Coordinates of C-alpha atoms and ligand atoms in Angstrom, one line a residue:
M1 CA -163.1 40.9 35.0
R2 CA -160.9 40.7 31.8
K3 CA -160.3 43.8 29.9
T4 CA -162.4 42.3 27.1
T5 CA -165.3 41.6 28.6
Q6 CA -165.3 45.0 30.6
L7 CA -164.9 46.7 27.0
K8 CA -167.4 44.8 25.5
K9 CA -170.0 45.6 28.6
L10 CA -168.9 49.1 27.8
L11 CA -169.8 48.8 24.2
Q12 CA -173.6 46.7 24.7
S13 CA -175.0 48.5 27.7
N14 CA -178.0 50.3 27.3
R15 CA -176.2 53.5 28.8
L16 CA -173.8 56.0 27.3
D17 CA -170.7 55.4 28.2
F18 CA -167.6 57.7 28.1
I19 CA -163.9 56.7 27.2
L20 CA -160.8 59.1 27.3
E21 CA -157.5 59.5 25.4
A22 CA -154.2 58.8 26.4
H23 CA -150.7 58.4 24.8
D24 CA -148.7 57.0 27.5
G25 CA -148.1 54.7 30.5
L26 CA -148.6 58.0 32.8
S27 CA -151.9 59.6 31.1
A28 CA -153.2 56.0 31.1
K29 CA -153.0 56.3 34.4
I30 CA -154.5 59.7 35.2
V31 CA -157.1 58.7 32.9
E32 CA -158.1 55.3 35.1
E33 CA -157.8 57.5 38.2
A34 CA -160.2 59.5 37.2
S35 CA -162.9 56.9 37.3
F36 CA -163.4 56.5 33.2
K37 CA -164.2 52.9 33.0
G38 CA -162.0 53.1 29.7
I39 CA -159.1 54.3 27.5
W40 CA -158.7 55.5 23.9
A41 CA -155.1 55.0 22.6
S42 CA -155.5 57.6 20.0
G43 CA -153.3 57.3 17.0
L44 CA -153.2 61.5 16.8
S45 CA -151.9 61.6 20.2
I46 CA -149.6 58.7 20.7
S47 CA -147.9 60.2 17.3
A48 CA -147.7 63.8 18.2
A49 CA -146.2 62.9 21.6
M50 CA -143.9 61.3 19.9
G51 CA -143.4 64.4 17.8
V52 CA -144.2 63.1 14.6
R53 CA -147.5 63.5 12.3
D54 CA -150.8 61.1 12.4
S55 CA -149.5 59.9 9.5
N56 CA -148.5 56.1 10.1
E57 CA -144.7 57.8 10.6
A58 CA -144.4 55.7 13.6
S59 CA -144.1 52.3 12.8
W60 CA -146.8 49.9 14.2
T61 CA -144.4 48.5 16.5
Q62 CA -143.5 51.6 18.2
V63 CA -147.5 52.1 18.7
M64 CA -147.6 48.5 20.2
E65 CA -144.7 49.5 22.6
V66 CA -146.6 52.8 24.1
V67 CA -149.9 50.8 24.1
E68 CA -147.9 48.2 26.3
F69 CA -146.8 50.4 28.7
M70 CA -150.2 51.9 28.9
S71 CA -151.8 48.3 29.5
D72 CA -149.1 47.4 32.2
N73 CA -150.1 50.5 34.2
T74 CA -153.8 50.2 34.1
T75 CA -156.3 47.7 34.8
I76 CA -159.4 49.6 32.5
P77 CA -159.6 48.3 28.8
I78 CA -158.1 50.0 26.3
L79 CA -159.5 50.3 22.5
L80 CA -156.6 50.8 20.5
D81 CA -156.8 53.2 17.4
G82 CA -155.2 50.8 14.9
D83 CA -155.8 53.4 12.2
T84 CA -155.9 51.5 8.7
G85 CA -154.8 48.0 10.3
F86 CA -151.2 49.2 9.4
G87 CA -151.3 47.2 6.4
N88 CA -153.7 44.2 4.7
F89 CA -155.5 41.7 6.3
N90 CA -152.4 40.0 6.9
N91 CA -151.1 42.8 9.3
M92 CA -154.3 42.7 10.7
R93 CA -154.0 39.4 11.9
R94 CA -150.6 40.1 13.6
L95 CA -151.9 43.1 14.8
V96 CA -154.9 41.3 17.0
K97 CA -152.6 38.5 17.9
K98 CA -150.1 41.0 19.3
L99 CA -152.9 43.1 21.1
E100 CA -154.1 40.2 22.8
Q101 CA -150.8 39.2 24.0
R102 CA -150.6 42.5 25.6
N103 CA -153.9 42.3 27.4
V104 CA -155.1 45.6 24.9
A105 CA -159.2 44.9 24.8
G106 CA -159.7 46.1 21.3
V107 CA -158.9 47.7 18.2
C108 CA -160.5 50.0 15.9
I109 CA -159.9 50.1 12.4
E110 CA -160.8 53.2 9.7
D111 CA -161.5 52.4 6.2
K112 CA -159.3 54.7 4.6
L113 CA -155.7 53.7 2.7
F114 CA -152.6 53.1 4.3
P115 CA -150.9 55.4 4.9
K116 CA -153.4 57.6 6.4
T117 CA -153.8 61.0 7.3
N118 CA -155.6 62.1 10.1
S119 CA -159.5 62.8 9.4
F120 CA -159.0 66.7 10.3
I121 CA -156.7 67.4 7.7
G122 CA -157.9 67.4 4.2
G123 CA -160.7 64.7 5.0
E124 CA -162.3 65.0 1.6
N125 CA -159.5 64.2 -0.3
Q126 CA -158.8 61.0 1.3
P127 CA -159.9 58.2 -0.8
L128 CA -161.6 55.3 0.9
A129 CA -161.1 51.8 1.0
D130 CA -162.4 49.1 -0.8
I131 CA -165.6 47.8 1.2
R132 CA -164.8 43.9 0.3
E133 CA -161.4 44.8 0.8
F134 CA -162.1 46.2 4.5
C135 CA -164.8 43.3 5.3
G136 CA -161.8 41.0 4.8
K137 CA -159.4 43.0 7.3
I138 CA -162.3 42.9 9.5
K139 CA -162.9 39.1 9.0
A140 CA -159.5 38.3 9.5
G141 CA -159.5 40.0 12.8
K142 CA -162.2 38.1 14.2
D143 CA -161.0 34.8 13.2
T144 CA -157.5 35.8 14.7
Q145 CA -158.6 36.5 18.2
I146 CA -158.4 34.1 21.2
D147 CA -160.4 35.9 23.5
P148 CA -164.2 35.7 22.4
D149 CA -164.6 39.0 23.9
F150 CA -161.8 40.9 22.1
C151 CA -163.5 43.6 20.0
V152 CA -163.1 44.9 16.6
V153 CA -164.4 48.2 15.7
A154 CA -165.0 49.5 12.6
R155 CA -164.3 53.1 11.5
I156 CA -166.5 54.8 8.9
E157 CA -164.8 57.7 7.1
A158 CA -167.5 58.3 4.7
F159 CA -168.8 61.7 6.0
I160 CA -165.2 62.6 6.7
A161 CA -164.4 62.0 2.8
G162 CA -167.7 64.1 2.0
W163 CA -169.7 61.0 1.1
G164 CA -173.8 61.2 2.5
L165 CA -175.7 59.1 4.7
E166 CA -176.5 56.4 2.3
E167 CA -172.2 55.7 1.2
A168 CA -172.2 55.7 5.5
M169 CA -175.3 53.3 5.7
K170 CA -174.1 50.9 3.0
R171 CA -170.4 50.5 4.7
A172 CA -171.8 50.3 8.1
T173 CA -174.2 47.1 7.1
A174 CA -171.1 45.4 5.2
Y175 CA -168.4 45.7 8.4
Y176 CA -171.5 45.0 10.8
E177 CA -172.3 41.6 8.5
A178 CA -168.4 41.0 8.3
G179 CA -168.5 40.5 12.3
A180 CA -167.6 44.0 13.4
D181 CA -168.7 44.7 17.2
A182 CA -169.3 48.2 17.0
I183 CA -169.5 51.0 14.2
L184 CA -167.4 53.9 14.8
V185 CA -169.3 56.9 12.8
H186 CA -166.8 60.0 12.4
S187 CA -168.1 63.3 11.5
K188 CA -165.6 66.5 11.6
I189 CA -168.8 69.6 11.2
S190 CA -169.5 71.1 14.3
T191 CA -173.1 70.0 14.6
P192 CA -174.2 66.9 15.2
D193 CA -176.1 66.2 11.9
H194 CA -174.5 63.2 10.7
I195 CA -174.4 61.4 13.8
L196 CA -177.9 62.1 14.5
S197 CA -179.2 60.8 10.6
F198 CA -177.4 57.9 10.8
M199 CA -178.4 56.8 14.1
K200 CA -182.3 57.5 12.9
H201 CA -181.5 55.2 10.3
W202 CA -179.2 52.4 11.9
K203 CA -181.6 50.9 14.3
E204 CA -179.1 49.9 17.0
K205 CA -178.0 46.9 14.5
C206 CA -174.8 47.1 16.7
P207 CA -173.5 49.9 19.3
V208 CA -172.2 53.0 17.7
V209 CA -169.2 55.0 19.0
I210 CA -169.0 58.4 18.2
V211 CA -165.9 60.9 18.6
P212 CA -167.6 64.6 19.5
T213 CA -164.3 66.7 18.7
M214 CA -165.8 69.3 16.5
Y215 CA -169.2 68.9 17.5
C216 CA -168.2 69.0 21.4
K217 CA -171.0 71.6 22.3
T218 CA -174.0 69.2 21.6
P219 CA -175.0 68.1 25.1
T220 CA -174.1 64.2 25.8
E221 CA -177.8 63.5 26.6
T222 CA -178.7 64.3 22.5
F223 CA -176.2 61.0 21.5
E224 CA -177.7 58.9 24.8
K225 CA -181.1 60.1 23.3
A226 CA -179.9 58.7 19.8
G227 CA -178.8 55.3 21.3
V228 CA -175.1 56.0 20.5
S229 CA -173.3 53.7 23.2
L230 CA -169.7 55.0 23.5
V231 CA -168.3 58.4 23.2
I232 CA -164.6 58.6 22.9
W233 CA -162.7 62.4 24.0
A234 CA -160.0 61.3 21.6
N235 CA -157.3 64.3 22.2
H236 CA -157.9 65.9 25.7
T237 CA -155.8 65.1 27.8
L238 CA -152.8 65.5 25.3
R239 CA -154.0 69.2 24.5
S240 CA -154.1 70.2 28.1
S241 CA -151.1 69.0 28.5
I242 CA -149.8 71.1 25.8
A243 CA -151.6 73.9 26.6
S244 CA -150.0 73.7 30.4
M245 CA -146.5 73.1 29.1
Q246 CA -146.4 75.8 26.9
D247 CA -147.7 78.1 29.5
V248 CA -144.9 76.9 32.3
A249 CA -142.1 76.6 29.7
K250 CA -142.5 80.4 28.9
R251 CA -143.2 81.3 31.9
I252 CA -139.6 79.9 33.5
C253 CA -137.7 81.2 30.2
E254 CA -139.2 84.7 31.0
E255 CA -138.7 84.6 34.6
K256 CA -135.5 82.7 34.9
S257 CA -136.9 81.1 37.8
V258 CA -139.3 78.3 38.9
A259 CA -140.2 79.8 42.1
N260 CA -144.1 81.1 40.9
I261 CA -144.7 78.2 38.9
E262 CA -144.3 76.0 41.8
R263 CA -147.3 76.4 43.6
E264 CA -149.3 75.4 40.2
I265 CA -147.2 72.1 39.3
V266 CA -147.4 68.9 41.1
P267 CA -145.1 68.1 43.7
V268 CA -142.2 65.8 42.7
K269 CA -144.0 63.4 45.3
E270 CA -147.1 62.7 43.2
I271 CA -144.7 61.8 40.0
F272 CA -143.8 59.3 42.3
R273 CA -147.3 58.3 43.9
L274 CA -148.3 57.9 40.3
Q275 CA -145.2 55.7 39.4
N276 CA -146.1 53.4 42.7
V277 CA -142.9 54.0 44.4
A278 CA -144.2 52.6 47.5
E279 CA -144.8 49.2 45.8
L280 CA -141.0 49.0 45.4
K281 CA -140.1 49.9 48.7
E282 CA -142.5 47.4 49.9
A283 CA -140.9 44.8 47.6
E284 CA -137.4 45.8 48.5
R285 CA -138.1 45.1 51.7
R286 CA -139.1 41.3 50.9
Y287 CA -136.6 40.5 48.4
L288 CA -133.5 42.7 49.2
P289 CA -130.8 41.6 51.4
E290 CA -131.1 43.8 54.3
V291 CA -128.1 46.3 54.1
E292 CA -127.6 47.9 56.8
V293 CA -126.8 51.7 56.9
V294 CA -124.5 53.0 59.4
K295 CA -125.2 56.1 60.9
G296 CA -123.1 59.0 62.5
I297 CA -123.4 60.7 66.0
I298 CA -121.3 63.4 66.6
L299 CA -121.2 65.2 69.9
A300 CA -120.2 68.8 69.5
A301 CA -121.8 71.2 72.0
S302 CA -119.1 72.5 74.0
K303 CA -117.3 75.7 73.7
G304 CA -114.0 74.1 74.1
K305 CA -111.8 75.9 77.5
N306 CA -108.5 76.4 76.1
F307 CA -108.8 78.5 72.8
G308 CA -109.1 82.1 73.8
D309 CA -110.9 84.3 71.4
L310 CA -110.4 81.8 68.8
T311 CA -113.8 80.3 70.0
D312 CA -115.6 83.4 70.6
K313 CA -117.7 82.9 67.6
K314 CA -117.6 79.4 67.2
P315 CA -117.5 76.1 69.1
K316 CA -114.2 74.0 69.1
C317 CA -115.4 71.6 66.4
M318 CA -115.4 74.4 63.9
L319 CA -111.9 75.1 65.0
E320 CA -109.9 74.7 61.6
V321 CA -106.8 72.2 61.6
F322 CA -104.8 72.9 58.3
G323 CA -107.4 74.9 56.3
K324 CA -110.4 72.8 57.2
S325 CA -113.1 72.4 60.3
I326 CA -112.7 69.7 62.5
L327 CA -116.3 68.5 62.3
S328 CA -115.9 68.7 58.4
T329 CA -113.1 66.3 58.3
L330 CA -114.8 64.2 60.7
V331 CA -118.0 64.1 58.6
Q332 CA -115.6 63.6 55.4
T333 CA -114.1 60.6 57.2
M334 CA -117.4 59.0 57.7
N335 CA -118.7 59.8 54.6
S336 CA -115.9 57.8 53.3
F337 CA -117.4 55.1 54.6
N338 CA -120.9 55.8 53.3
I339 CA -121.9 57.1 56.4
K340 CA -124.2 60.1 55.1
D341 CA -127.0 60.3 58.1
I342 CA -124.7 62.3 60.4
T343 CA -126.2 63.8 63.5
V344 CA -124.4 66.8 65.2
V345 CA -125.4 67.6 68.6
T346 CA -124.7 71.3 68.6
G347 CA -124.9 73.5 71.8
Y348 CA -122.6 76.5 72.4
K349 CA -122.8 79.0 68.7
S350 CA -124.9 76.0 67.2
K351 CA -125.5 78.6 64.3
A352 CA -121.9 78.6 63.4
V353 CA -122.5 74.9 62.6
D354 CA -123.2 75.1 59.0
L355 CA -122.3 72.4 57.3
P356 CA -124.1 70.8 54.6
N357 CA -125.8 67.3 54.9
I358 CA -125.9 66.9 58.6
N359 CA -128.6 66.9 60.6
K360 CA -128.8 69.0 64.1
V361 CA -129.7 68.3 67.3
L362 CA -129.4 71.3 70.1
N363 CA -128.4 70.8 73.7
K364 CA -129.6 74.3 74.8
D365 CA -128.0 73.3 78.5
Y366 CA -124.5 72.7 76.8
D367 CA -122.4 74.4 79.7
R368 CA -124.2 72.5 82.3
T369 CA -124.3 69.4 81.0
G370 CA -122.0 66.4 80.1
I371 CA -121.5 64.7 76.7
L372 CA -123.7 61.5 78.0
Y373 CA -126.4 64.0 78.2
S374 CA -125.8 65.4 74.7
L375 CA -126.4 61.8 73.1
S376 CA -129.2 61.1 75.4
L377 CA -130.9 64.1 73.0
A378 CA -129.8 62.4 69.9
S379 CA -131.6 58.8 71.2
D380 CA -133.7 59.1 68.5
K381 CA -131.0 58.8 65.8
L382 CA -129.6 56.3 67.5
D383 CA -131.3 53.6 65.7
G384 CA -129.6 50.6 64.0
E385 CA -126.1 50.1 63.7
T386 CA -124.0 53.8 64.6
V387 CA -120.6 55.2 65.3
I388 CA -120.4 58.1 67.9
S389 CA -117.5 60.1 67.8
F390 CA -116.5 63.1 69.7
G391 CA -116.7 66.4 68.0
D392 CA -112.9 67.0 68.9
I393 CA -111.3 64.7 67.7
L394 CA -109.6 63.7 64.1
F395 CA -108.4 59.9 63.1
E396 CA -107.4 58.1 60.3
E397 CA -109.9 56.6 58.5
Y398 CA -108.7 52.6 59.0
I399 CA -109.3 53.5 62.5
L400 CA -113.2 53.7 61.8
Q401 CA -112.9 51.1 59.3
G402 CA -111.1 48.8 62.1
I403 CA -114.5 49.3 64.3
L404 CA -116.8 49.0 61.8
E405 CA -115.5 45.7 60.6
D406 CA -115.5 44.2 64.2
D407 CA -118.9 43.3 65.1
A408 CA -119.3 43.4 68.3
D409 CA -122.4 45.1 70.0
I410 CA -120.0 48.0 71.6
V411 CA -116.9 48.5 70.6
L412 CA -114.4 51.2 71.6
A413 CA -111.2 52.5 69.6
V414 CA -108.3 52.4 71.9
D415 CA -105.3 54.1 70.8
T416 CA -101.7 51.8 72.6
S417 CA -99.1 54.2 71.1
W418 CA -99.4 56.6 74.4
W419 CA -97.9 59.5 72.6
Q420 CA -100.8 62.1 73.8
G421 CA -101.2 60.4 76.7
K422 CA -97.7 61.4 77.6
K423 CA -98.1 65.2 77.5
K424 CA -98.2 66.8 80.4
T425 CA -101.7 68.8 80.8
R426 CA -103.8 65.8 79.3
V427 CA -106.4 64.2 81.1
I428 CA -106.8 61.2 79.5
D429 CA -109.6 57.7 79.6
A430 CA -107.0 55.2 80.1
V431 CA -108.2 51.7 79.4
I432 CA -107.6 48.0 80.7
G433 CA -108.4 45.4 78.5
E434 CA -108.8 41.6 79.1
E435 CA -105.5 40.9 77.0
T436 CA -102.6 43.5 76.8
P437 CA -102.0 44.6 73.2
S438 CA -99.5 43.5 71.1
D439 CA -98.1 44.0 67.7
S440 CA -98.7 40.5 66.1
Y441 CA -101.4 39.3 63.7
L442 CA -104.8 40.1 64.9
S443 CA -103.7 40.6 68.3
K444 CA -106.3 43.9 68.5
R445 CA -109.2 42.1 67.6
G446 CA -112.2 41.0 69.8
V447 CA -110.3 42.3 73.1
R448 CA -112.9 42.8 76.0
L449 CA -112.6 45.8 78.3
K450 CA -112.0 45.6 82.0
G451 CA -111.9 48.9 82.9
I452 CA -112.0 52.8 81.6
G453 CA -111.3 56.1 83.5
S454 CA -109.0 58.9 84.3
N455 CA -108.3 57.7 87.7
I456 CA -106.5 54.4 86.3
D457 CA -103.0 53.9 86.9
H458 CA -101.1 54.8 83.7
N459 CA -98.7 52.1 84.2
K460 CA -101.5 49.5 84.3
A461 CA -103.4 50.8 81.3
H462 CA -103.3 49.4 77.7
G463 CA -104.0 52.4 76.2
E464 CA -106.4 55.1 75.6
W465 CA -110.3 55.4 74.4
I466 CA -110.1 58.3 71.9
G467 CA -113.7 59.2 72.2
L468 CA -115.0 56.9 69.3
V469 CA -117.0 53.8 69.8
K470 CA -119.6 51.8 67.5
V471 CA -122.6 50.2 68.3
S472 CA -124.5 47.7 66.5
S473 CA -128.3 47.5 66.1
R474 CA -128.5 45.5 69.1
G475 CA -125.8 47.8 70.8
A476 CA -127.9 50.7 70.2
E477 CA -130.4 49.5 71.9
I478 CA -128.5 48.4 74.8
I479 CA -127.2 51.8 74.9
K480 CA -130.9 53.5 74.8
R481 CA -132.1 51.1 77.5
E482 CA -129.1 51.2 79.8
S483 CA -128.9 55.3 79.3
K484 CA -132.3 54.9 80.6
A485 CA -131.9 52.9 83.2
Y486 CA -128.8 54.8 84.6
E487 CA -130.4 58.0 84.8
R488 CA -133.0 56.3 87.1
T489 CA -130.1 55.2 89.1
C490 CA -128.0 58.0 89.2
K491 CA -130.8 61.0 89.1
G492 CA -129.6 64.5 89.1
S493 CA -125.9 63.6 88.0
F494 CA -126.6 62.1 84.8
K495 CA -126.6 65.6 83.5
T496 CA -123.2 65.9 84.3
A497 CA -122.1 62.1 83.4
S498 CA -119.4 61.5 81.1
M499 CA -119.1 58.9 78.7
V500 CA -116.5 56.9 80.6
D501 CA -119.3 56.9 83.3
F502 CA -121.8 55.6 81.4
I503 CA -119.3 52.8 80.2
N504 CA -118.5 52.0 83.5
Y505 CA -121.8 51.5 84.5
L506 CA -122.3 48.9 81.2
L507 CA -119.5 47.0 82.6
S508 CA -120.9 46.9 86.6
K509 CA -123.9 45.6 84.8
K510 CA -121.8 42.8 82.8
I511 CA -122.6 44.0 79.4
E512 CA -119.8 43.7 77.2
V513 CA -118.1 46.4 75.7
K514 CA -115.1 45.1 73.3
I515 CA -112.0 47.0 72.3
F516 CA -110.3 47.9 69.1
Y517 CA -106.6 48.5 69.4
F518 CA -104.3 50.6 67.0
R519 CA -101.2 53.0 67.2
G520 CA -101.5 56.4 66.6
H521 CA -102.9 58.1 63.5
W522 CA -105.5 60.3 65.4
L523 CA -105.3 63.6 67.4
D524 CA -107.5 64.7 70.5
I525 CA -107.6 68.7 69.9
D526 CA -107.9 70.0 73.6
S527 CA -105.6 73.1 73.2
L528 CA -104.0 75.6 70.8
E529 CA -101.0 73.5 70.9
D530 CA -103.0 70.4 69.5
L531 CA -104.0 73.1 67.0
S532 CA -100.6 73.8 66.1
Y533 CA -99.6 70.7 66.2
G534 CA -102.2 69.7 63.9
Y535 CA -100.7 72.4 61.4
K536 CA -96.9 71.2 61.7
Q537 CA -97.8 67.4 60.9
G538 CA -100.0 68.8 58.2
L539 CA -102.9 67.0 59.1
Ligands
SPV601 C1 -157.4 59.7 17.3 O1 -157.8 60.0 17.9 O2 -155.9 59.2 16.4 C2 -158.7 59.7 16.1 C3 -159.8 60.7 16.0 O3 -158.4 58.7 15.2 S1 -159.7 61.8 15.0 O4 -158.4 62.2 15.7 O5 -161.0 62.5 15.3 O6 -159.7 61.2 14.0
MG602 MG1 -156.5 58.0 14.9

């Protein structure tokens, strides 16, 4: 049902209805969620929320802007407090036109002079509008509206300005005859006497609206019995928010903490709910091109063998190379490619892995299991494009960039420079590709892996896998699926299997694994010598 029709029905129904004040898009939504059937866009509240007085200090277009936010954010009708119509009949015409364009259901205008003052501030000194002039304004509004159900409510300030029932009746009759859809009778005394005397004589010529701010103790059944159509609770969301804000602001200032307040205020996620953030998320899925968010998994469960007492209190990944732990350098390298969702599989001295902004998965069995088992513990995180790295290597950014730019499903970073391989004590994961690496342009792209392992004859090998691999979304699914199949195949030995064992298993299943060749610019930290190398090289 149109908002205008909803408001008209509220005014014309035989029962007493209630609408509540709102002053911005948020409070309007709160009023709707509380199950009110309509909203009073109060001049007092809107001006107060802007930090100005209820004396037409805010321009009518500024009020219009607020009411537009309120209207956009709600489905129930809004009756705007249009003060005196913001000018003469001509301003009233433009006001009605603009309100209809913003789907505001009706406007209430009061028979005072521009600039008006709030009725509760020296009301008896306020001059009333000329009756014929005000009737012209009502007619102008009614003639302007396009929607037949748009409502113009005429507000009588006679009681406020110290006049009696006779003046109120005279004005009400004139305004009704000029075409007003309802009459709002305002009163500032603490009893309902003005209203009840008016109702007694009005005889239900047209619907009557009241604002029981000052005579709030009167039970609403009294108004219902008297034939009132609509009650406006005119300022209660604003007043409650002022009370709450004053209390909270004072306490936070005194306590220099928000800890005690936290339980008494809404959580941030309630703001998101009121803003309907969920709808935006849904729309993003429909309209935005899918952006793949690359994740990182770092396998760093082991203590490390060759570091003496350096690893008494922390695992190898937390050892410092040139003033910074290996892990934080790794995380920083990943971060520089916008890889922010990083999971570190920890094990030995897990608590010492205390970097912010990482997810930790614990491999309790770190001293009896292999690196593939560590990876399997993070399989929940292996979802979408992912970079998987050993936790004891350092590499320059271009190497990571190289594997990220490669669109193969599984791609290994392979060093062809060999200098680390030539260190006597190292056992290396030697690699044979389908093509021999060369230094020519683009030679390193798209080479298929033929074999990998420490047992490959170094004279035949093309390079060394450094412990860094990227998988695409599909590659991640392949890894998860095949690692389960591999577990079924090798049963007990799965727990101690290495990544190389698993890659060979993939090759045996004819699953394509690609190589990204590069030369040097990385470090495998396997011994104290490597640590000091890092130092000497200024890594
Ligand atoms: C308003 O809410 O702005 C009103 C009602 O006009 S009253 O404040 O009672 O005048
Ligand atoms: Mg007002």
